[in-house]
mmCIF file of C-alpha atoms in Angstrom:
data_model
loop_
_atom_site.group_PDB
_atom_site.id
_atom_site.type_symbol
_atom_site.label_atom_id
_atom_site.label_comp_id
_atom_site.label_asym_id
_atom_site.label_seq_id
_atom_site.Cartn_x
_atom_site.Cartn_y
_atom_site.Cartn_z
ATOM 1 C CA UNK J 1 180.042 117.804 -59.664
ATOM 2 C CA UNK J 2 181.345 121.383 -60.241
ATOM 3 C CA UNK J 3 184.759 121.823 -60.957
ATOM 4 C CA UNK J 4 187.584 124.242 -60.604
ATOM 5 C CA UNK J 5 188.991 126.624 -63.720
ATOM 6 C CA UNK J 6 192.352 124.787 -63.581
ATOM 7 C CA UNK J 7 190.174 120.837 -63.502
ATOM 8 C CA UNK J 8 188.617 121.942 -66.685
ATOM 9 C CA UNK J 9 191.183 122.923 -68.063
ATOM 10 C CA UNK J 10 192.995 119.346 -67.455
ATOM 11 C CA UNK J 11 190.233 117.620 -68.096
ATOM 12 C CA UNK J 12 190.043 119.478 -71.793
ATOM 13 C CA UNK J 13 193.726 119.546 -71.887
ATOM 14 C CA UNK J 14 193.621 115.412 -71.444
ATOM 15 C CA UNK J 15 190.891 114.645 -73.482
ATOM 16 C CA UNK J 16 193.022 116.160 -76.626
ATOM 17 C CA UNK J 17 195.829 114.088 -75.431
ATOM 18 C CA UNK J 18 193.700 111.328 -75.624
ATOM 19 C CA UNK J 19 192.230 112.023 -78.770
ATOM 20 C CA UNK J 20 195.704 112.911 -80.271
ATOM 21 C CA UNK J 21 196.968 109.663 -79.456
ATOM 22 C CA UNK J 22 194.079 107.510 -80.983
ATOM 23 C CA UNK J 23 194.969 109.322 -84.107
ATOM 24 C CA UNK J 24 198.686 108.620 -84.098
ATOM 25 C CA UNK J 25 197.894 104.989 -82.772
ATOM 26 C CA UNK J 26 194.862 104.163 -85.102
ATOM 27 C CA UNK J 27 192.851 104.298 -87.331
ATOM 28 C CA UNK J 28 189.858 106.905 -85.184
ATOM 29 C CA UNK J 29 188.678 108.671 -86.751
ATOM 30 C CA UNK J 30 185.546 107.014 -87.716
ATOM 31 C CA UNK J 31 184.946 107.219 -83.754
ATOM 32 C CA UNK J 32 183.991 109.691 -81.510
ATOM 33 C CA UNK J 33 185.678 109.583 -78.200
ATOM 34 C CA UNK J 34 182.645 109.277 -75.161
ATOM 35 C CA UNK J 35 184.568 107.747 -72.330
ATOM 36 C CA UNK J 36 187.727 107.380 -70.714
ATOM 37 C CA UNK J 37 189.516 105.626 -67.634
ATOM 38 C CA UNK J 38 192.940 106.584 -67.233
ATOM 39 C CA UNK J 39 194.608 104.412 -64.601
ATOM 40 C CA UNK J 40 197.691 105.984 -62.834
ATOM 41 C CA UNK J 41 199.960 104.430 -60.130
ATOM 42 C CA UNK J 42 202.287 106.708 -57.965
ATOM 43 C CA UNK J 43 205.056 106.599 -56.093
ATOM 44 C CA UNK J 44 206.671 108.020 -53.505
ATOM 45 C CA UNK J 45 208.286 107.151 -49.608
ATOM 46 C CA UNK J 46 207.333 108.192 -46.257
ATOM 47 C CA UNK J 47 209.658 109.706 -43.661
ATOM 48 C CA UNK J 48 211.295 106.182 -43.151
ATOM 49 C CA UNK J 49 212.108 105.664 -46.436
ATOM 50 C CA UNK J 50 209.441 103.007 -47.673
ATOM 51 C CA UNK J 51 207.907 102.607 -50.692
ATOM 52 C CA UNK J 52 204.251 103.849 -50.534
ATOM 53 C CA UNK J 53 202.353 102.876 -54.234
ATOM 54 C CA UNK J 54 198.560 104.765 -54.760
ATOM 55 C CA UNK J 55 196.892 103.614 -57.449
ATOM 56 C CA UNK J 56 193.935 105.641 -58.994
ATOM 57 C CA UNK J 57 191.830 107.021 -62.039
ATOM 58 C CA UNK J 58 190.970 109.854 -63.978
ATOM 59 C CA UNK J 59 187.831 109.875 -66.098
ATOM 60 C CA UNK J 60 186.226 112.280 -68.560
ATOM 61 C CA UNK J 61 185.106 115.595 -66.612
ATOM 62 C CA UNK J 62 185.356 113.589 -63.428
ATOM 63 C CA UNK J 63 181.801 112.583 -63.687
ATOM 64 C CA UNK J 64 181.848 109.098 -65.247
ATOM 65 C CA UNK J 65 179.362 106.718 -63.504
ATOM 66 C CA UNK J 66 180.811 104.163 -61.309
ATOM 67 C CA UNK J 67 179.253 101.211 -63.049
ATOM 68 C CA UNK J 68 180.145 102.425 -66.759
ATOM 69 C CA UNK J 69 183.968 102.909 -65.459
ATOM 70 C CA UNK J 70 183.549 99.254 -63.950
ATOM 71 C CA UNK J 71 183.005 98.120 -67.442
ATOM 72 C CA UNK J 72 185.622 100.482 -69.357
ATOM 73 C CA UNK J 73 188.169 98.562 -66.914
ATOM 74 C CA UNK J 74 186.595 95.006 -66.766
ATOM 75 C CA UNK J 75 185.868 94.876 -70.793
ATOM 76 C CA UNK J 76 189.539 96.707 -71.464
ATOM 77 C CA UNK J 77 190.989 93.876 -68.625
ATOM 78 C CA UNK J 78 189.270 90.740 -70.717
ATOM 79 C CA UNK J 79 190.892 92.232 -74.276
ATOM 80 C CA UNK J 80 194.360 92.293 -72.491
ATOM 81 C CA UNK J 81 194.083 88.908 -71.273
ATOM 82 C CA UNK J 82 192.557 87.573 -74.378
ATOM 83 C CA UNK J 83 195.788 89.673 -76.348
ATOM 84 C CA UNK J 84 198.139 88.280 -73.390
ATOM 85 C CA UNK J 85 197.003 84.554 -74.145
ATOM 86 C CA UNK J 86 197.014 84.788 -77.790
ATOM 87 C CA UNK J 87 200.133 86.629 -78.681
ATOM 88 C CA UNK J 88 202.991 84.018 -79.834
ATOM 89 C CA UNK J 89 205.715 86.812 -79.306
ATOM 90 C CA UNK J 90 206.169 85.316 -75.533
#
């Protein structure tokens, strides 16, 4: 997939964001950053004033196979539910 100046440049830009974080967040740096999904959700309302909501994604360099994002989402999904059952904070 070729990609314009200004996409590399975000995608570069993002993946120090990303790696920035996991620093300030953690413990990473015995890890080397491969992948990423970022999930967004937008907003915004159409000429009659309703709510339209578009949810997408943003992956390393755009070019992140389907099937691996599939499992970023569905393993990261499983760890949240596991944290969401477990957590006695509720």
């Amino acid at each position: 997939m070729s990609r314009t100046p200004e996409q590399v440049a975000a995608d570069e830009a993002l993946t120090a964001a990303i790696e920035q974080a996991l620093l300030a967040y953690g413990d990473s740096q015995a890890y080397v950053l491969t992948e990423y999904v970022v999930v967004t959700s937008q907003q915004r309302f159409d000429e009659e004033g309703n709510s339209i909501t578009a949810i997408g994604f943003i992956n390393r360099d755009g070019d992140v196979p389907y099937h691996r994002i599939l499992g970023l989402l569905e393993y990261a999904a499983t760890r949240t539910r596991k944290h969401i059952a477990t957590d006695e904070d509720d």
